[in-house]
Structure formats: structure tokens, C-alpha cells
Short mmCIF file of C-alpha atoms in Angstrom, two decimals:
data_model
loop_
_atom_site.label_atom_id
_atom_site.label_comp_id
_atom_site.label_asym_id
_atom_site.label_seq_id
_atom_site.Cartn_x
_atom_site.Cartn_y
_atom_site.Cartn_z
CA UNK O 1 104.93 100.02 106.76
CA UNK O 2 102.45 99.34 109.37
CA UNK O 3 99.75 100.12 107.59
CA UNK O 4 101.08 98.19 104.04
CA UNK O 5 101.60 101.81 102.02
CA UNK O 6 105.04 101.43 101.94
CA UNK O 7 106.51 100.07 98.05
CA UNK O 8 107.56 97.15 97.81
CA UNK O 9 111.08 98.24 97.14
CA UNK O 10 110.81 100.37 100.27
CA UNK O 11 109.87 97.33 102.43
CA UNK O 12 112.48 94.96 101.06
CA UNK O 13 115.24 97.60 102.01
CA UNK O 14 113.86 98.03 105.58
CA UNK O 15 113.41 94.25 105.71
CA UNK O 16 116.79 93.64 104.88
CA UNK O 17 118.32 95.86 106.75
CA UNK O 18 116.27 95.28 110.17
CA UNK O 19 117.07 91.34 109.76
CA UNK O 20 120.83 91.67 110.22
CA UNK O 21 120.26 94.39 113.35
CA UNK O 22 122.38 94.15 116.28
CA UNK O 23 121.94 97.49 118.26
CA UNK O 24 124.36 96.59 120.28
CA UNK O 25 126.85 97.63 117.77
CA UNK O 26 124.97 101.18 116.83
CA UNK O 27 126.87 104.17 117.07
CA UNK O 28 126.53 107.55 118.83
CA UNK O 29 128.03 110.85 118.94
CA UNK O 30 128.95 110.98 122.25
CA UNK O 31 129.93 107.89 124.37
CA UNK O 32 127.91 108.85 127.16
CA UNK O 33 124.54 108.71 125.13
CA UNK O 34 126.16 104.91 123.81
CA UNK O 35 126.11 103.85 127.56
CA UNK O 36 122.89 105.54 128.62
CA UNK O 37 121.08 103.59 125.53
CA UNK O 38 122.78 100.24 126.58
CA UNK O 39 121.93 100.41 129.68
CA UNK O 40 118.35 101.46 129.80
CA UNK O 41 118.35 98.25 127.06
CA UNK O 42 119.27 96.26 129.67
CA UNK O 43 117.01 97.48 132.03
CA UNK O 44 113.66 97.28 130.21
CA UNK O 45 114.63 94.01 127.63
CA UNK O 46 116.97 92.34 129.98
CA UNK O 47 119.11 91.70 127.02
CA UNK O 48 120.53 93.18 122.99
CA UNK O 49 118.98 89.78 122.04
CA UNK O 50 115.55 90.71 123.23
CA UNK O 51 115.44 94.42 121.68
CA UNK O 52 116.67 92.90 118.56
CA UNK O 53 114.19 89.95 118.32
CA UNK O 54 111.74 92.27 119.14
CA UNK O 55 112.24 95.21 116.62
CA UNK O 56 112.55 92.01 113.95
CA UNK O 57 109.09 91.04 114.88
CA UNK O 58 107.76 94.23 114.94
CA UNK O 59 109.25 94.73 111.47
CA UNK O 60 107.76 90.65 110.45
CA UNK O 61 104.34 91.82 111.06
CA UNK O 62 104.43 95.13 109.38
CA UNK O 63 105.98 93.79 105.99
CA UNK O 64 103.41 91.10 106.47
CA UNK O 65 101.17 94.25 106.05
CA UNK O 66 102.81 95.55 103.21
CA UNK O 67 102.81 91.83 101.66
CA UNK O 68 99.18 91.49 102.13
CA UNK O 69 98.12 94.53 100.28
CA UNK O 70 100.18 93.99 97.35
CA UNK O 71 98.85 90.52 96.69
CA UNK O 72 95.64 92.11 97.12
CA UNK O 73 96.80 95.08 94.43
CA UNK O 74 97.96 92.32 91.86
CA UNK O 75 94.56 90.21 92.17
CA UNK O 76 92.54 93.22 92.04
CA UNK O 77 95.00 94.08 88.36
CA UNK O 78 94.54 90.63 87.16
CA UNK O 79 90.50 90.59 88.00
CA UNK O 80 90.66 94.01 86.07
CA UNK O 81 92.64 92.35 83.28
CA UNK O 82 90.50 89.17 82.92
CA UNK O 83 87.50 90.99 83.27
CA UNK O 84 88.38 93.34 80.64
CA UNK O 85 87.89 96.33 82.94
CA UNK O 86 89.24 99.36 82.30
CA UNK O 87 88.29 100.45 85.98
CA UNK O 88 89.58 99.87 88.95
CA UNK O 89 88.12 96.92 91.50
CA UNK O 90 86.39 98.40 94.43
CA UNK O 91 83.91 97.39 96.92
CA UNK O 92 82.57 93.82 97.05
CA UNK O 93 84.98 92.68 93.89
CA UNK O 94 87.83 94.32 95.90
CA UNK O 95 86.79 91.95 99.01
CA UNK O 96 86.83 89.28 96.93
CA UNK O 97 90.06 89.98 95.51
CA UNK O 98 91.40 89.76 99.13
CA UNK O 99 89.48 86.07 99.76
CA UNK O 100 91.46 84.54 96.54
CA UNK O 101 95.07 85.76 97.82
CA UNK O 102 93.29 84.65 101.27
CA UNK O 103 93.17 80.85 99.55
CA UNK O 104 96.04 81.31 97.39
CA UNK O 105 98.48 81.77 99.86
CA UNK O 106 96.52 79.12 102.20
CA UNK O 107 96.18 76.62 99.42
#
């Protein structure tokens, strides 16, 4: 995900999974491992809360990855298609494939 590879079916699953996490209510097989994880929780994050916002925004900013490069995919496909291209976009077309979704999603 970090890097945007992931599908986008992949990403929407890990999204919507990660955005209803509350680790506080994870399992373990043994009790003792439960305790050792809550506590050391609350001994680096002070809180569940923290951990939790934090893996959410460390998910955000990795699907914000994935996002990126499929918008830059799909105008790459439709330059292709408009163009009448039976080749892929690369090099400076590709770059300018990522400056319209750049103004697209600005504008």
C-alpha cells in the first residue's frame, strides 16, 4: 500500500477494515501476551485512542498512495484512448498525465 501497488479492491478492504479498528478489543492466544500488548500500548501511546488514530493515519496516507496512482493509471488509459494509442504513456506524457489528475482533483 505504501508505495500505491496495492488494487484497488485490495486497498478498499484494508481501508475498511483499519477505519473501524479498536485494538483494544484484539484477541490473543494467551492472556498474558493480551496484557503485555496493552500495556506496552500504554506505555509508548499513552492511550488505545492514540495507537488507533495513529495506525488510521498511517493507513490515510498510504491509500492516498494507492489513490494517486490509479488516477494517474486511468488518465494515462484515457490519454491512450483519445490519442488513439495503442501504446502505453510513458515518460514526459506519463508526467503529464499526473499534472491533469494534479488539477483535476485541485480544480
Amino acid at each position: 500500500l505504501n508505495f500505491g501497488a496495492a488494487t484497488v479492491e485490495l486497498s478498499m478492504n484494508i481501508g475498511s477494515k483499519l477505519a473501524m479498528l479498536s485494538l483494544e478489543n484484539a484477541e490473543a492466544t494467551l492472556q498474558a501476551d493480551k496484557d503485555m500488548i496493552n500495556s506496552l500500548v500504554i506505555r509508548e501511546m499513552g492511550s488505545f485512542e492514540a495507537i488507533n488514530r495513529a495506525l488510521r493515519e498511517h493507513i490515510y496516507k498510504a491509500l492516498e498512495k494507492c489513490q494517486e496512482k490509479v488516477n494517474v493509471d486511468f488518465a494515462s488509459l484515457f490519454l491512450s484512448l483519445q490519442k488513439g494509442a495503442d501504446r502505453t504513456i510513458s515518460g514526459p506524457d506519463r508526467e503529464q498525465c499526473s499534472d491533469l489528475v494534479l488539477v483535476k482533483v485541485v480544480l
